[in-house]
Amino acid sequence: MRVGLFVTCLVDLMRPRIGFAALRLLEAAGCEVVVPGTQTCCGQPGYNSGDRASARALATKMLDEFEGFEYVVAPSGSCAGMIRTHYPDLFRDEPVTLDRIRRLCAKTYELTDFLASVARLDAVPGAFDGTVTYHDSCSGLRELGVQAQPRALLARVAGLELAEMKDSTVCCGFGGTFSVKFGDVSAAMAEKKCANIAASGADAVVLGDLGCMLNIEGRLRRGGDERTRVLHVAEVLAGSESGQ
Amino acid sequence: MQPQSVHFKRRAAAGLADAQLQSNMRRFGGRFAAARAKVVGELDDFEGTRTAAAQARDRALANLDVWIERFEREATRRGATVLFAETGAEVARLVIELCRRHGVRKVAKSKSMLSEEASLNQRLEAAGVQAVETDLGEYILQLAGEPPSHIIAPAIHKSKEEVADLFERAHGRRRTLDIPQMTREAREVLRSHFLTADMGISGGNFLIAETGSVAVVTNEGNGRMVTTLPRVHVCITGIEKVLPTLEDLALVMRLLPRSATGQSISNYVTVATGVRGPGERDGPEHMYFILVDNGRTNLVGTDMQEMLRCIRCGACMNHCPVYQTIGGHAYGWVYPGPMGSVLTPSYIGLENALDLPHAATLCGECGVVCPVKIPLPELLRKLREKQVDRGLRPRSEVLAIRAWSWLAQRPRLYAAATRVAARCLRFLGGGRRMIRHLPFGGAWTKGRDMPAPEGRTFRELYARRRADSGQ
């Protein structure tokens, strides 16, 4: 399987190790992975800010870069959701491009969804000594139905125990530009999430999206919790969570 | 109600800082959502029922004029009078006129969000007519002089202690915190109002075109009192509330109480049709419908029309993490939460509620629970697009998004810029690898840290790795 890996702009800038973890997992699943060097951003910031023209320009760029692959995989439900759920809307009046977009949508997957449903990865390389709780990121959950897949994969991580938190599917308050437009509301929402994470007693909260990750980790640390680790599901599955 | 939606940020901050409100919201938080989750499984095919209800609402909206005319004909045939109001002020003018015509001095009201749109109570009072709210929540708020903060649980922001204080002051009886006792007390006070009111004003959950009826859904029975006891009944509702048939009503009623309060059926469903007939013992002598536009036709036939499907269950706000964090008053007008963030700018003008379409994380839960499948997140996004198209967004925001997009279309420049950013931010993170004060990002770092990047971009590391491995 020839897979184009879309590492996403946030992973590229903030957490390269997650990109490498995704790479390792896809290779473990027997994929030939290509990382197009010109990739940048899927266009979601523009789309959610009401700037369709910006979003369209970046969607067109994504299409050119990734339509040649058998599959497109991103370690983010938010970016994969942008492509699968929202790209068609951006090209609704352009039938020729829309056709190409639809084909791109059909082969675009969030990482754990791809590993569990398409590549059917049986043995995961990672090991984890402790308890984790899983936060369901909004777009992955509601736009792509990512819920059972990461849990099924986590169950195969040696030593890992899953303790579900209360309201795991409730938004952490990130919401892209929402987090800076309404910083205090966003932080208050993050605080509720952090309280649920703490109550679960887990050593780490595991999730599938960088936005939530930065939001939750930032709030935990500001609140004085230096202990609870915040890990991307790819890091845990790939066993690279202790760094490069 | 005077719109205050332009002050959303200030009002949201006030909600966050209000310890009493926060404690009340925490206590209420999730109760309706949990109740809904329990009863959804009672229907064999909840999803199919949602689809059917959405289609039924769409059928009504597709030929709204035809169904309204049918309704008018049938209601008139049964002795009611159908009036139309374009604005809230016109609603109040019509009601005051009816009060004069029928010598009305006291009005008993059941819950009507439209009367909030019309500031009816204040306007009636100014005209010398006493209006008494008979829905328990609305009654509490009338005593407190506050607007509702939720469309079906208007006083959800109040604790029983606050209510006890209000009752003690208004009723002059001994203060009690026993809720059944408090309810009995309100009941006794309200009973005399029902019996002495000259006019009953109700809202309308639905209008039935084929019979000219109004359906009123309540849990307290006050809706039934108001529509049957006083000699004049005035029903005020939006023009979009029309359903073609009673069968449509039966369909949406399978969803409304379940989605709203998590009840299989509400305690009372009143279908009021026409005036008291010859030989009948109950019902009003005079019945009026005031069908209100107040911005609704702005949506008919547009890409926002799906919003008019709304059956006012409140599920979107019950499941909205933003609403649950700041409370309903932050939204600044009659309708809070996701449905309010779509309705308010649509009714009172995009420029008068600039923050509302952005006051959502687009988490999508409102769209998932909406019983008539209104794509609320998509509608919020459309409003954001309309704001940009009309030049209503701050210039700095528009430029920032454009600059990002411009940069992201130039991979080499983007790679260079992110290289620099990764290093600078890494430096700001210091030994803790957490940024406490982000330049130009104070709104983020006021309430949380910003985790610092690792210091090198994926792109750099990947290129190096490929070079090392000789590929």
mmCIF file of C-alpha atoms in Angstrom, chain B residues 11-141:
data_model
loop_
_atom_site.group_PDB
_atom_site.id
_atom_site.type_symbol
_atom_site.label_atom_id
_atom_site.label_comp_id
_atom_site.label_asym_id
_atom_site.label_seq_id
_atom_site.Cartn_x
_atom_site.Cartn_y
_atom_site.Cartn_z
ATOM 1 C CA ARG B 11 -21.071 39.019 29.387
ATOM 2 C CA ALA B 12 -19.264 35.686 29.009
ATOM 3 C CA ALA B 13 -16.511 36.959 31.301
ATOM 4 C CA ALA B 14 -19.170 37.985 33.811
ATOM 5 C CA GLY B 15 -20.664 34.489 33.615
ATOM 6 C CA LEU B 16 -17.274 32.915 34.242
ATOM 7 C CA ALA B 17 -16.645 35.197 37.214
ATOM 8 C CA ASP B 18 -20.087 34.571 38.776
ATOM 9 C CA ALA B 19 -19.408 31.915 41.395
ATOM 10 C CA GLN B 20 -23.109 31.349 42.098
ATOM 11 C CA LEU B 21 -23.869 30.854 38.400
ATOM 12 C CA GLN B 22 -20.913 28.512 38.003
ATOM 13 C CA SER B 23 -22.051 26.432 40.931
ATOM 14 C CA ASN B 24 -25.633 26.333 39.599
ATOM 15 C CA MET B 25 -24.430 25.362 36.123
ATOM 16 C CA ARG B 26 -22.232 22.625 37.543
ATOM 17 C CA ARG B 27 -25.203 21.212 39.399
ATOM 18 C CA PHE B 28 -27.455 21.330 36.332
ATOM 19 C CA GLY B 29 -24.731 20.548 33.812
ATOM 20 C CA GLY B 30 -25.359 17.409 31.884
ATOM 21 C CA ARG B 31 -28.601 16.497 33.648
ATOM 22 C CA PHE B 32 -30.796 17.032 30.584
ATOM 23 C CA ALA B 33 -28.150 15.466 28.358
ATOM 24 C CA ALA B 34 -28.004 12.372 30.540
ATOM 25 C CA ALA B 35 -31.810 12.150 30.627
ATOM 26 C CA ARG B 36 -31.976 12.426 26.845
ATOM 27 C CA ALA B 37 -29.366 9.713 26.393
ATOM 28 C CA LYS B 38 -31.558 7.376 28.455
ATOM 29 C CA VAL B 39 -34.779 7.775 26.464
ATOM 30 C CA VAL B 40 -33.334 7.918 22.951
ATOM 31 C CA GLY B 41 -33.247 4.132 22.931
ATOM 32 C CA GLU B 42 -36.996 3.934 23.532
ATOM 33 C CA LEU B 43 -37.652 4.541 19.866
ATOM 34 C CA ASP B 44 -36.908 1.637 17.541
ATOM 35 C CA ASP B 45 -35.342 3.980 15.070
ATOM 36 C CA PHE B 46 -34.387 7.289 16.613
ATOM 37 C CA GLU B 47 -32.201 8.267 13.660
ATOM 38 C CA GLY B 48 -34.957 7.445 11.184
ATOM 39 C CA THR B 49 -37.417 9.473 13.239
ATOM 40 C CA ARG B 50 -35.038 12.421 13.174
ATOM 41 C CA THR B 51 -34.796 12.177 9.400
ATOM 42 C CA ALA B 52 -38.582 11.970 9.055
ATOM 43 C CA ALA B 53 -39.085 14.952 11.353
ATOM 44 C CA ALA B 54 -36.533 17.013 9.441
ATOM 45 C CA GLN B 55 -38.371 16.159 6.232
ATOM 46 C CA ALA B 56 -41.731 17.057 7.762
ATOM 47 C CA ARG B 57 -40.383 20.438 8.832
ATOM 48 C CA ASP B 58 -38.852 20.958 5.391
ATOM 49 C CA ARG B 59 -42.186 20.137 3.701
ATOM 50 C CA ALA B 60 -43.868 22.820 5.781
ATOM 51 C CA LEU B 61 -41.127 25.378 5.109
ATOM 52 C CA ALA B 62 -40.967 24.698 1.376
ATOM 53 C CA ASN B 63 -44.505 26.031 0.993
ATOM 54 C CA LEU B 64 -44.718 28.109 4.115
ATOM 55 C CA ASP B 65 -47.102 30.685 2.608
ATOM 56 C CA VAL B 66 -49.511 27.985 1.484
ATOM 57 C CA TRP B 67 -49.591 26.307 4.903
ATOM 58 C CA ILE B 68 -49.995 29.607 6.732
ATOM 59 C CA GLU B 69 -52.958 30.470 4.523
ATOM 60 C CA ARG B 70 -54.449 27.047 5.132
ATOM 61 C CA PHE B 71 -53.948 27.533 8.853
ATOM 62 C CA GLU B 72 -55.564 30.971 8.715
ATOM 63 C CA ARG B 73 -58.578 29.578 6.844
ATOM 64 C CA GLU B 74 -59.101 26.668 9.225
ATOM 65 C CA ALA B 75 -58.571 28.732 12.381
ATOM 66 C CA THR B 76 -60.935 31.437 11.138
ATOM 67 C CA ARG B 77 -63.563 28.809 10.279
ATOM 68 C CA ARG B 78 -63.461 27.745 13.950
ATOM 69 C CA GLY B 79 -64.020 31.207 15.294
ATOM 70 C CA ALA B 80 -60.443 32.398 15.843
ATOM 71 C CA THR B 81 -58.920 35.541 14.389
ATOM 72 C CA VAL B 82 -55.484 35.371 12.781
ATOM 73 C CA LEU B 83 -53.335 38.488 12.935
ATOM 74 C CA PHE B 84 -49.860 39.054 11.592
ATOM 75 C CA ALA B 85 -47.027 41.061 13.100
ATOM 76 C CA GLU B 86 -43.834 42.001 11.350
ATOM 77 C CA THR B 87 -41.878 43.082 14.445
ATOM 78 C CA GLY B 88 -41.853 42.585 18.179
ATOM 79 C CA ALA B 89 -43.150 46.104 18.682
ATOM 80 C CA GLU B 90 -46.091 45.289 16.452
ATOM 81 C CA VAL B 91 -46.864 42.203 18.556
ATOM 82 C CA ALA B 92 -47.079 44.379 21.649
ATOM 83 C CA ARG B 93 -49.202 46.973 19.822
ATOM 84 C CA LEU B 94 -51.668 44.274 18.721
ATOM 85 C CA VAL B 95 -51.910 42.732 22.193
ATOM 86 C CA ILE B 96 -52.488 46.125 23.817
ATOM 87 C CA GLU B 97 -55.182 46.852 21.240
ATOM 88 C CA LEU B 98 -56.866 43.545 22.073
ATOM 89 C CA CYS B 99 -56.649 44.351 25.786
ATOM 90 C CA ARG B 100 -58.430 47.646 25.163
ATOM 91 C CA ARG B 101 -61.069 46.025 22.969
ATOM 92 C CA HIS B 102 -61.910 43.393 25.584
ATOM 93 C CA GLY B 103 -61.410 45.519 28.691
ATOM 94 C CA VAL B 104 -58.487 43.408 29.886
ATOM 95 C CA ARG B 105 -56.655 44.461 33.026
ATOM 96 C CA LYS B 106 -54.835 41.283 33.895
ATOM 97 C CA VAL B 107 -53.104 38.792 31.619
ATOM 98 C CA ALA B 108 -51.977 35.291 32.639
ATOM 99 C CA LYS B 109 -49.113 34.116 30.453
ATOM 100 C CA SER B 110 -47.726 30.698 29.782
ATOM 101 C CA LYS B 111 -44.245 30.422 28.381
ATOM 102 C CA SER B 112 -43.583 32.233 25.134
ATOM 103 C CA MET B 113 -40.116 33.068 23.886
ATOM 104 C CA LEU B 114 -41.762 35.267 21.300
ATOM 105 C CA SER B 115 -43.134 37.505 24.008
ATOM 106 C CA GLU B 116 -39.502 37.924 25.067
ATOM 107 C CA GLU B 117 -38.617 38.965 21.517
ATOM 108 C CA ALA B 118 -41.428 41.516 21.810
ATOM 109 C CA SER B 119 -40.547 42.730 25.340
ATOM 110 C CA LEU B 120 -44.238 42.162 25.893
ATOM 111 C CA ASN B 121 -44.361 42.274 29.684
ATOM 112 C CA GLN B 122 -42.670 45.661 29.872
ATOM 113 C CA ARG B 123 -44.849 47.061 27.106
ATOM 114 C CA LEU B 124 -48.033 45.741 28.685
ATOM 115 C CA GLU B 125 -47.065 47.211 31.996
ATOM 116 C CA ALA B 126 -46.429 50.570 30.343
ATOM 117 C CA ALA B 127 -49.948 50.334 28.905
ATOM 118 C CA GLY B 128 -51.405 49.676 32.353
ATOM 119 C CA VAL B 129 -52.029 45.955 31.929
ATOM 120 C CA GLN B 130 -50.747 43.524 34.550
ATOM 121 C CA ALA B 131 -48.997 40.486 33.060
ATOM 122 C CA VAL B 132 -48.346 37.454 35.252
ATOM 123 C CA GLU B 133 -45.983 34.697 34.147
ATOM 124 C CA THR B 134 -47.382 31.309 35.154
ATOM 125 C CA ASP B 135 -44.598 28.969 34.069
ATOM 126 C CA LEU B 136 -42.734 28.380 37.324
ATOM 127 C CA GLY B 137 -39.363 29.312 35.879
ATOM 128 C CA GLU B 138 -40.721 32.389 34.134
ATOM 129 C CA TYR B 139 -42.579 33.365 37.310
ATOM 130 C CA ILE B 140 -39.325 33.208 39.276
ATOM 131 C CA LEU B 141 -37.608 35.379 36.684
#
